[in-house]
Amino acid sequence: MTIKLGVIADDFTGATDIASFMVQSGWKVVQLLGVPDENTLIPYDADAVVISLKIRSCPAAESILQSLRSCHWLRHKAGCRQLFFKYCSTFDSTSEGNIGPVIDALMDELQADISLICPALPINGRTVVHGHLFVNGQLLNESGMQYHPVTPMKDANLLRLIEQQAKGRAGLVNLDCVRQGKLAIRHHLNSLRQNGIRYAVVDAMIMEDLVPIAQVASDMVLVTGGSGLGAALASYHSGDALEATTIGETPPAIGRRTVILSGSCSVMTNQQVIEYKKIAPGMALNVEECINNSGYASQLANWVIQQPEDGLAPILYSTQSPKSLEMIQQQYGIIKASHSIEQVFAEIVNELKQQGFNTFIVAGGETSAQIVQSLEIHEISIGASIVPGVPWVRSLQNDCWLALKSGNFGGENFFLLAQEVFHK
C-alpha cells in the first residue's frame, strides 16, 4: 500500500483530531509521536502517517527545524506523495507564528508556489466566511479564544493573520467560488498565483463545502489546514461519504484505572470541568504549590489513588476562568506558570502509571503533549471517536489508552461520555 499522505501536526490533540477524521473517512492511519528518525519503522500498510509535534508555542526556529525534519522523513523515508501541515481549527498562533513560518519553510522545501489556508471544521462549529474565522457563530476574537493563555487570538481575519506571520501576500477563495466547484476553485487559484498571491484563504460553512476544496487540493504537493480538510481528502480518495461515524476500538471496561487531567482553559473545558465536578471527585491544582512544592505531584497522585475504583474517574485540573487566569499570569508570568503546571502533570502521570493507572483522559494540547511524552509513548493506533475530532487512542508500547481532547471540543458532558463508551 502506498502512503498517500504525510501529516505534520503542530500539537498532539490536533494530530489525533485529523487522524480520527481520516479513519472515519475510510483510511488506515498510523500516528507517530515526535520527530521520527532512522530507527523509526515505516508503516507501509497505511494510507496516511500523522506525526505529532509540540511546536505551536516554541520558538519559530525550533518549530521550523522539527517540521522540516519530519517533512524529510515523510518524503524520503516513508515515500509520502503529498504533505499536509495541520494546525488548529481556531488557527492558534501569535503575530509571529508559528503557523506562517512553518508554512513558508515547507513551501520553500517542496517548491510550492501557493498554499491553501483552510482551518474550517464546520462539524465542530469552525467556519470561514469572507476570510473571517468563526467559532459557533462568533468571530474568533469574540469566542473566548481571545483569553487563550499562550496564543490569544485577537483577530478573526485570516488574511491579516497569515500575512502578519509569513513572508507573502494572501488572497481569498470566497464561498461563492467554492460552491461553483473544483474547476472554479482551480481557475481562481491560478489567477491568485498570477497576481503574486502566496496564501489562499478558503471559505467553508458546511462540511460539504470542503469536498471540492479537497478535490483541488488532491493535486497539490503541500496542503495546509485543519482536520476538516483532512477528512475531505481521505473521503475523496477512499470514495466514502464525508460523515461522522463511531467505528473503531474502545478501551475494555475490565481492568481500567482511569484519571482525568485537564489543563485547558478554554470556554468549553471550563464548562466541562464544572459539570463533571457535580458527579465525580475533583481537585484543582494550586499554581504556587506547583512552583514551590517539590512533593506536590506526589500529594496529588496519592489523592487520585485514594478515590474509589468503582466510581467515576477523579479529575485533576488547572482549568481556570479568564479572570482567574489573568490574575495567575500577572502574579507568576505565563511561561513560569504554564511550565510548572505541565511538569506537575507529567510527574503525576508517572506515579499513577506505576500504580496501575492505564487510562488517561486529557484536555488541552500542551497538557496532552506533556503527558504523552511522560508516558514515553511513540506510536498509537486510532480507535473509536468519542465526539468528532476526539478519538480513543491506544499506545502500541504498553496497555495505555488515552483520549486527547482539544480545549473547545466536545459538549458539557464530555468527561462522562468518554467513560460510557468503555466496551463490556
Short mmCIF file of C-alpha atoms in Angstrom, two decimals, residues 113-116 169-174 177 182-201 216 220:
data_model
loop_
_atom_site.label_atom_id
_atom_site.label_comp_id
_atom_site.label_asym_id
_atom_site.label_seq_id
_atom_site.Cartn_x
_atom_site.Cartn_y
_atom_site.Cartn_z
CA ASP A 113 4.13 28.44 -5.14
CA ILE A 114 0.77 28.73 -3.35
CA SER A 115 -0.71 27.28 -0.18
CA LEU A 116 -4.30 26.84 0.91
CA ARG A 169 0.54 38.16 0.39
CA ALA A 170 -2.81 36.45 0.99
CA GLY A 171 -5.90 36.24 -1.22
CA LEU A 172 -9.41 34.89 -0.75
CA VAL A 173 -11.30 31.99 -2.31
CA ASN A 174 -14.79 33.06 -1.29
CA CYS A 177 -16.36 30.35 -5.75
CA LYS A 182 -13.40 22.40 -8.27
CA LEU A 183 -12.95 23.96 -11.72
CA ALA A 184 -13.90 27.40 -10.43
CA ILE A 185 -11.60 26.98 -7.42
CA ARG A 186 -8.72 25.84 -9.60
CA HIS A 187 -9.22 28.74 -12.02
CA HIS A 188 -9.29 31.24 -9.14
CA LEU A 189 -6.12 29.77 -7.61
CA ASN A 190 -4.36 30.21 -10.97
CA SER A 191 -5.48 33.83 -11.01
CA LEU A 192 -4.15 34.36 -7.48
CA ARG A 193 -0.81 32.82 -8.48
CA GLN A 194 -0.51 35.15 -11.45
CA ASN A 195 -1.06 38.10 -9.12
CA GLY A 196 1.72 37.02 -6.77
CA ILE A 197 -0.53 35.64 -4.03
CA ARG A 198 1.23 33.06 -1.86
CA TYR A 199 -1.59 32.05 0.57
CA ALA A 200 -5.17 31.32 -0.46
CA VAL A 201 -7.64 31.62 2.43
CA VAL A 216 -8.40 20.61 -5.93
CA MET A 220 -1.06 19.84 -4.60
#
